[in-house]
Coordinates of C-alpha atoms in Angstrom, one line a residue:
X1 CA -22.9 -21.7 -156.8
X2 CA -22.9 -24.6 -159.2
X3 CA -25.3 -23.9 -162.1
X4 CA -25.6 -20.1 -161.4
X5 CA -25.1 -17.7 -164.2
X6 CA -21.9 -15.7 -163.9
X7 CA -23.9 -12.5 -163.9
X8 CA -25.5 -13.5 -160.7
X9 CA -22.3 -14.0 -158.7
X10 CA -21.3 -11.6 -155.9
X11 CA -18.3 -9.4 -157.0
X12 CA -15.5 -9.4 -156.9
X13 CA -14.9 -13.1 -157.9
X14 CA -12.0 -14.9 -159.5
X15 CA -13.2 -16.9 -162.5
X16 CA -11.5 -19.8 -164.3
X17 CA -12.5 -20.3 -167.9
X18 CA -12.9 -24.1 -168.0
X19 CA -12.3 -24.3 -171.8
X20 CA -9.1 -22.3 -171.5
X21 CA -8.0 -24.3 -168.5
X22 CA -8.6 -27.6 -170.2
X23 CA -6.9 -26.4 -173.4
X24 CA -3.8 -25.2 -171.5
X25 CA -3.4 -28.6 -169.6
X26 CA -3.9 -30.4 -172.9
X27 CA -1.2 -28.6 -174.6
X28 CA 1.4 -29.7 -172.2
X29 CA 0.0 -33.3 -171.8
X30 CA 0.0 -33.8 -175.6
X31 CA 3.4 -32.3 -176.0
X32 CA 5.0 -34.5 -173.4
X33 CA 3.0 -37.7 -173.9
X34 CA 5.4 -39.5 -176.1
X35 CA 8.7 -37.8 -175.1
X36 CA 11.3 -38.6 -172.6
X37 CA 10.7 -35.4 -170.5
X38 CA 7.8 -34.8 -168.1
X39 CA 6.0 -32.0 -166.4
X40 CA 6.3 -31.5 -162.6
X41 CA 3.3 -29.3 -162.0
X42 CA 4.1 -26.3 -159.7
X43 CA 1.5 -26.0 -157.1
X44 CA 2.2 -22.3 -156.3
X45 CA 0.6 -21.2 -159.3
X46 CA -2.9 -22.5 -158.9
X47 CA -2.8 -23.6 -155.1
X48 CA -5.6 -26.1 -156.0
X49 CA -5.5 -29.9 -155.5
X50 CA -8.5 -30.0 -158.0
X51 CA -6.5 -28.3 -160.8
X52 CA -3.4 -30.6 -159.9
X53 CA -5.6 -33.6 -160.3
X54 CA -6.6 -32.4 -163.8
X55 CA -2.9 -32.0 -164.7
X56 CA -2.0 -35.5 -163.6
X57 CA -5.2 -37.0 -165.3
X58 CA -4.3 -35.4 -168.6
X59 CA -1.0 -37.2 -168.7
X60 CA 2.7 -36.2 -169.4
X61 CA 3.5 -35.6 -165.7
X62 CA 5.8 -37.1 -163.1
X63 CA 2.6 -37.9 -161.0
X64 CA 3.9 -35.6 -158.3
X65 CA 4.1 -31.9 -157.6
X66 CA 6.6 -29.1 -157.2
X67 CA 6.1 -26.9 -154.3
X68 CA 7.8 -23.7 -153.0
X69 CA 7.2 -24.4 -149.3
X70 CA 6.9 -27.4 -147.1
X71 CA 3.3 -26.4 -146.0
X72 CA 2.3 -26.2 -149.7
X73 CA 3.7 -29.7 -150.3
X74 CA 1.8 -31.1 -147.3
X75 CA -1.5 -30.0 -148.9
X76 CA -0.7 -31.7 -152.2
X77 CA 0.5 -34.9 -150.5
X78 CA -2.6 -34.9 -148.5
X79 CA -4.6 -34.7 -151.7
X80 CA -2.8 -37.6 -153.3
X81 CA 0.4 -36.4 -154.9
X82 CA 2.7 -39.4 -155.6
X83 CA 5.9 -37.5 -155.1
X84 CA 7.1 -33.9 -154.2
X85 CA 10.0 -31.6 -155.0
X86 CA 10.6 -28.7 -152.6
X87 CA 12.2 -26.3 -155.1
X88 CA 13.6 -24.3 -152.2
X89 CA 16.1 -24.6 -149.4
X90 CA 14.9 -25.6 -146.0
X91 CA 16.8 -25.0 -142.8
X92 CA 14.3 -24.6 -140.0
X93 CA 14.3 -27.6 -137.6
X94 CA 10.4 -27.9 -137.5
X95 CA 10.1 -27.7 -141.3
X96 CA 12.9 -30.3 -141.6
X97 CA 11.0 -32.6 -139.3
X98 CA 7.8 -32.1 -141.3
X99 CA 9.9 -32.8 -144.6
X100 CA 11.2 -36.0 -143.0
X101 CA 7.7 -37.0 -142.0
X102 CA 6.6 -36.5 -145.7
X103 CA 9.3 -38.7 -146.9
X104 CA 7.8 -41.4 -144.8
X105 CA 4.6 -41.1 -146.9
X106 CA 5.9 -40.3 -150.5
X107 CA 9.2 -39.8 -152.3
X108 CA 10.3 -36.4 -151.1
X109 CA 13.2 -34.3 -152.5
X110 CA 14.4 -30.9 -151.4
X111 CA 16.9 -28.5 -152.9
X112 CA 20.2 -27.4 -151.4
X113 CA 23.0 -25.0 -152.3
X114 CA 25.2 -25.1 -149.2
X115 CA 26.9 -27.5 -146.9
X116 CA 25.1 -26.3 -143.8
X117 CA 21.7 -27.2 -145.2
X118 CA 22.9 -30.7 -146.1
X119 CA 24.0 -31.3 -142.5
X120 CA 20.7 -30.1 -141.1
X121 CA 18.6 -32.2 -143.5
X122 CA 20.7 -35.3 -142.8
X123 CA 20.2 -34.9 -139.0
X124 CA 16.5 -34.4 -139.4
X125 CA 16.0 -37.4 -141.8
X126 CA 18.0 -39.7 -139.3
X127 CA 16.0 -38.4 -136.4
X128 CA 12.7 -39.3 -138.2
X129 CA 14.0 -42.6 -139.5
X130 CA 13.4 -41.7 -143.1
X131 CA 15.3 -40.8 -146.2
X132 CA 15.2 -37.5 -147.9
X133 CA 16.0 -37.0 -151.6
X134 CA 18.2 -34.0 -152.4
X135 CA 18.9 -32.0 -155.6
X136 CA 21.4 -29.2 -155.9
X137 CA 20.0 -26.0 -157.2
X138 CA 22.0 -24.3 -159.9
X139 CA 21.9 -20.5 -160.2
X140 CA 21.6 -19.8 -164.0
X141 CA 20.2 -16.1 -164.2
X142 CA 18.2 -15.1 -161.2
X143 CA 21.1 -14.5 -158.8
X144 CA 18.8 -15.8 -156.0
X145 CA 19.4 -19.3 -154.5
X146 CA 21.6 -21.8 -156.2
X147 CA 25.3 -22.7 -156.4
X148 CA 27.4 -20.3 -158.6
X149 CA 29.9 -22.7 -159.9
X150 CA 29.9 -26.2 -161.1
X151 CA 32.8 -27.2 -158.7
X152 CA 30.6 -26.3 -155.7
X153 CA 27.8 -28.5 -157.3
X154 CA 30.2 -31.5 -157.5
X155 CA 31.4 -30.9 -153.8
X156 CA 27.9 -30.8 -152.6
X157 CA 26.9 -33.8 -154.4
X158 CA 29.8 -35.7 -152.9
X159 CA 28.8 -34.5 -149.4
X160 CA 25.2 -35.6 -149.8
X161 CA 26.3 -39.1 -151.0
X162 CA 28.3 -39.4 -147.7
X163 CA 25.4 -38.4 -145.5
X164 CA 23.2 -41.2 -144.0
X165 CA 19.5 -40.1 -144.3
X166 CA 20.0 -38.5 -147.6
X167 CA 19.6 -39.7 -151.1
X168 CA 21.3 -37.7 -153.8
X169 CA 18.9 -37.4 -156.8
X170 CA 20.2 -34.7 -159.1
X171 CA 20.1 -31.1 -160.1
X172 CA 17.6 -28.3 -160.6
X173 CA 17.2 -24.7 -161.7
X174 CA 14.7 -21.9 -162.2
X175 CA 15.1 -19.1 -164.6
X176 CA 13.1 -16.3 -166.1
X177 CA 13.5 -14.5 -169.6
X178 CA 15.6 -11.4 -169.5
X179 CA 13.3 -9.7 -172.0
X180 CA 9.6 -9.1 -171.4
X181 CA 8.2 -10.9 -174.5
X182 CA 10.9 -13.0 -176.0
X183 CA 10.4 -14.3 -179.5
X184 CA 10.7 -18.1 -180.2
X185 CA 14.3 -17.6 -181.2
X186 CA 15.1 -15.7 -178.1
X187 CA 13.4 -18.2 -175.9
X188 CA 15.4 -21.1 -177.4
X189 CA 18.7 -19.1 -177.3
X190 CA 18.3 -17.7 -173.8
X191 CA 16.5 -20.7 -172.3
X192 CA 19.0 -23.1 -173.9
X193 CA 21.9 -21.3 -172.2
X194 CA 20.5 -21.7 -168.8
X195 CA 19.5 -25.3 -169.4
X196 CA 23.0 -26.2 -170.7
X197 CA 24.5 -24.8 -167.5
X198 CA 22.4 -27.3 -165.5
X199 CA 23.3 -30.1 -167.9
X200 CA 27.0 -29.3 -167.6
X201 CA 26.7 -29.6 -163.8
X202 CA 24.9 -32.8 -164.2
X203 CA 27.8 -34.2 -166.4
X204 CA 30.4 -33.0 -164.0
X205 CA 28.8 -34.7 -161.1
X206 CA 28.5 -38.0 -163.1
X207 CA 32.2 -37.5 -164.0
X208 CA 32.9 -37.6 -160.2
X209 CA 31.2 -41.1 -160.1
X210 CA 27.8 -40.1 -158.8
X211 CA 24.8 -41.2 -160.6
X212 CA 22.1 -38.5 -161.5
X213 CA 18.6 -39.4 -162.2
X214 CA 16.8 -36.0 -162.0
X215 CA 17.5 -33.0 -164.1
X216 CA 14.6 -30.5 -163.3
X217 CA 15.0 -27.4 -165.3
X218 CA 12.8 -25.4 -167.5
X219 CA 9.4 -23.7 -167.1
X220 CA 6.3 -22.6 -168.9
X221 CA 8.4 -20.3 -171.3
X222 CA 10.8 -23.0 -172.0
X223 CA 8.6 -26.2 -171.9
X224 CA 9.6 -26.9 -175.5
X225 CA 13.2 -25.8 -175.2
X226 CA 13.8 -28.2 -172.4
X227 CA 12.4 -31.1 -174.5
X228 CA 15.2 -30.7 -177.0
X229 CA 17.8 -31.8 -174.2
X230 CA 17.8 -35.7 -173.8
X231 CA 19.4 -35.3 -170.3
X232 CA 16.5 -33.1 -169.0
X233 CA 14.0 -35.4 -167.2
X234 CA 11.4 -32.8 -166.0
X235 CA 10.3 -29.1 -166.0
X236 CA 8.7 -27.3 -163.1
X237 CA 5.9 -25.6 -165.1
X238 CA 3.2 -23.6 -163.4
X239 CA 2.3 -20.3 -165.2
X240 CA 0.9 -22.0 -168.3
X241 CA -2.1 -23.5 -166.5
X242 CA -4.0 -20.3 -165.9
X243 CA -1.7 -17.8 -167.5
X244 CA -1.1 -14.0 -167.1
X245 CA -0.7 -11.0 -169.4
X246 CA 3.1 -10.9 -169.5
X247 CA 3.1 -14.4 -170.7
X248 CA 0.7 -13.7 -173.7
X249 CA 3.7 -14.2 -176.0
X250 CA 3.2 -17.9 -175.4
X251 CA 0.3 -18.0 -177.9
X252 CA -0.3 -21.7 -177.7
X253 CA -1.8 -21.0 -174.1
X254 CA -5.0 -19.1 -173.2
X255 CA -5.6 -16.6 -170.5
X256 CA -7.8 -18.7 -168.2
X257 CA -8.3 -16.5 -165.1
X258 CA -10.0 -13.2 -164.8
X259 CA -11.5 -11.2 -162.0
X260 CA -15.1 -10.0 -162.4
X261 CA -15.8 -6.8 -160.7
X262 CA -18.8 -4.4 -160.7
X263 CA -18.8 -0.6 -161.0
X264 CA -20.0 1.2 -157.9
X265 CA -19.2 4.8 -158.6
X266 CA -18.9 7.2 -161.6
X267 CA -17.3 10.3 -160.5
X268 CA -17.2 11.8 -163.9
X269 CA -18.0 10.7 -167.6
X270 CA -14.5 9.3 -168.2
X271 CA -13.9 7.5 -164.8
X272 CA -15.5 4.5 -163.0
X273 CA -14.6 2.9 -159.7
X274 CA -14.9 -0.8 -159.4
X275 CA -15.2 -3.1 -156.4
X276 CA -11.9 -4.9 -157.0
X277 CA -9.5 -3.9 -154.2
X278 CA -5.7 -4.6 -154.2
X279 CA -6.5 -7.4 -151.7
X280 CA -8.1 -9.3 -154.6
X281 CA -5.5 -9.1 -157.3
X282 CA -1.7 -9.2 -157.3
X283 CA 0.0 -6.2 -159.0
X284 CA 3.8 -6.7 -158.6
X285 CA 4.2 -6.9 -162.4
X286 CA 1.9 -3.9 -163.1
X287 CA -1.7 -2.9 -162.9
X288 CA -4.2 -5.4 -164.2
X289 CA -5.5 -5.2 -167.8
X290 CA -9.1 -4.4 -168.3
X291 CA -10.5 -6.9 -170.9
X292 CA -12.7 -6.1 -173.9
X293 CA -13.0 -2.4 -173.7
X294 CA -10.8 -0.4 -176.1
X295 CA -9.5 3.0 -174.8
X296 CA -10.2 2.0 -171.1
X297 CA -7.5 1.2 -168.8
X298 CA -6.7 0.6 -165.2
X299 CA -5.1 3.7 -163.7
X300 CA -5.2 2.9 -160.0
X301 CA -6.0 0.4 -157.3
X302 CA -6.0 0.4 -153.5
X303 CA -7.9 -1.2 -150.6
X304 CA -11.1 0.6 -151.6
X305 CA -11.2 -0.5 -155.3
X306 CA -9.9 -0.1 -158.8
X307 CA -10.0 3.1 -161.1
X308 CA -11.0 2.7 -164.6
X309 CA -10.2 5.6 -167.0
X310 CA -11.3 6.2 -170.6
X311 CA -10.0 8.5 -173.2
X312 CA -13.6 9.5 -174.1
X313 CA -16.9 8.6 -172.5
X314 CA -16.6 5.4 -170.5
X315 CA -19.2 2.8 -171.5
X316 CA -19.7 1.4 -168.0
X317 CA -22.7 2.6 -165.9
X318 CA -23.0 1.9 -162.1
X319 CA -23.8 -1.8 -161.6
X320 CA -22.1 -2.9 -164.7
X321 CA -19.6 -5.9 -164.7
X322 CA -16.1 -5.7 -166.0
X323 CA -13.3 -8.2 -166.2
X324 CA -9.7 -7.7 -165.2
X325 CA -6.7 -9.9 -166.4
X326 CA -3.9 -10.4 -164.0
X327 CA -0.1 -9.6 -164.5
X328 CA 0.9 -12.0 -161.8
X329 CA -1.3 -15.2 -161.5
X330 CA 0.2 -16.9 -158.5
X331 CA 0.0 -13.9 -156.3
X332 CA -3.6 -13.3 -157.5
X333 CA -4.7 -16.9 -156.8
X334 CA -3.0 -16.8 -153.4
X335 CA -5.7 -14.1 -152.4
X336 CA -8.7 -16.4 -153.0
X337 CA -10.1 -19.3 -151.1
X338 CA -11.5 -20.7 -154.2
X339 CA -11.6 -20.5 -158.1
X340 CA -14.9 -20.4 -159.7
X341 CA -14.8 -22.6 -162.9
X342 CA -17.2 -21.4 -165.5
X343 CA -18.3 -22.5 -169.0
X344 CA -20.6 -20.6 -171.4
X345 CA -21.4 -18.1 -168.7
X346 CA -22.5 -20.7 -166.1
X347 CA -20.7 -21.9 -163.0
X348 CA -19.6 -25.5 -163.5
X349 CA -17.3 -26.3 -160.7
X350 CA -15.5 -24.9 -157.7
X351 CA -11.7 -25.4 -157.1
X352 CA -10.8 -25.0 -153.4
X353 CA -7.3 -23.4 -153.2
X354 CA -6.2 -25.3 -150.1
X355 CA -2.6 -24.4 -150.6
X356 CA -3.1 -20.6 -150.5
X357 CA -1.4 -18.8 -147.7
X358 CA 1.2 -21.6 -147.2
X359 CA 4.4 -19.7 -146.4
X360 CA 6.0 -22.1 -143.9

C-alpha cells in the first residue's frame, strides 16, 4: 500500500494522519522535555510498537510502556520497551508466571490493591527466581480497582516490603473527568483533587519509613495538571496520541484517526448506507461523527454497515468516500490489524497493531 493514493484503498480502512500523529506526540514530548515528570505511553490506545517507538524517540518518556494486560506488555517488551507497568491487578497463576519471566528481561511493575494479590505475586516471582516491582493502585473517582483508604495503602506497602521476590515501587491511579468536556479550570480543579489523593498516599507510606520512587498518576486530560505536582514522576497517557471526538476539548491535540468508508446504497434522497460495520469502529461512547458534511449524521450502525442521514438532500452518491471520527479510539484500534499512515492523500507507512486482541 505504500505510495498508494488514499482514494485507491479498499474500504473500510482505518487511517492515521501522520501530520496530526507527529503533532500530538510532539506536544507531550516538548512539554515534558525539561520537566521532572515523564510520560509512560499507554499501549492500549494505539496497540502499535511502531507508534510507541515514535513516542519514545520524541523524548519526554520513561523509555517504557504502560499496559492493561500481561499479553499486551509482552508485545511491547518484545519490540524493545525498556520497562513496563501493568496498570492492573494480576492473580492468574499463568499470567503471574509470564509476568515473572518478563521481570527477568526488563524492569517490570504491576499494580495491587489487596493482600491476596501480593501473596500470589511473591510466590510467582520466587518460583521464577526474579523480582517483581509493585505499585499500589489508589482509587480516586472510578470506583473500580484501587484501595479506598490511605491506611490500606500503607498496610499493603508494609506487606510488600516484607515479601521476598517483590520490590515496592510506589503508587498509581487512573481517573476520568466527571463532566464530558471540562474547561481548563475544571480540569485543574478536578484532576488536582484526584492527584492530591495519590500524593497523600505517597506521603503516608513514606511517613511509615518506606521509600517511594514511582508516583504514576494523570492521563491525557491532566498531562499539564500532573506536572504542577513535584512528587508526581509520570503519567499514563494514551488517548492524546490519536485522539477521539469526546476529547476534542483538549484543543492542543488533533484528531489523528478516521475511518474511511464508501457508500454502497442510497435507499432515498436523504439516506446513504456505508460499508463500515460495527465490527470496524467502537461505539461505547456513542455513534461516530461524520467528518466534513454539515447536516449529515450517523443514525445507526450494525454488522452490515453504517446509516448516514441528512436533513435535506444527502450529497453522497453510491461509490463516494466518507470519513468517520471515532468516539472511542482504543476500542476502534483494537478492531484492526494495522493502521494506515497517510500524508497529503498518499499512504506513507503501515503500523502493525501487534497488541490488538491481547486480553490475557
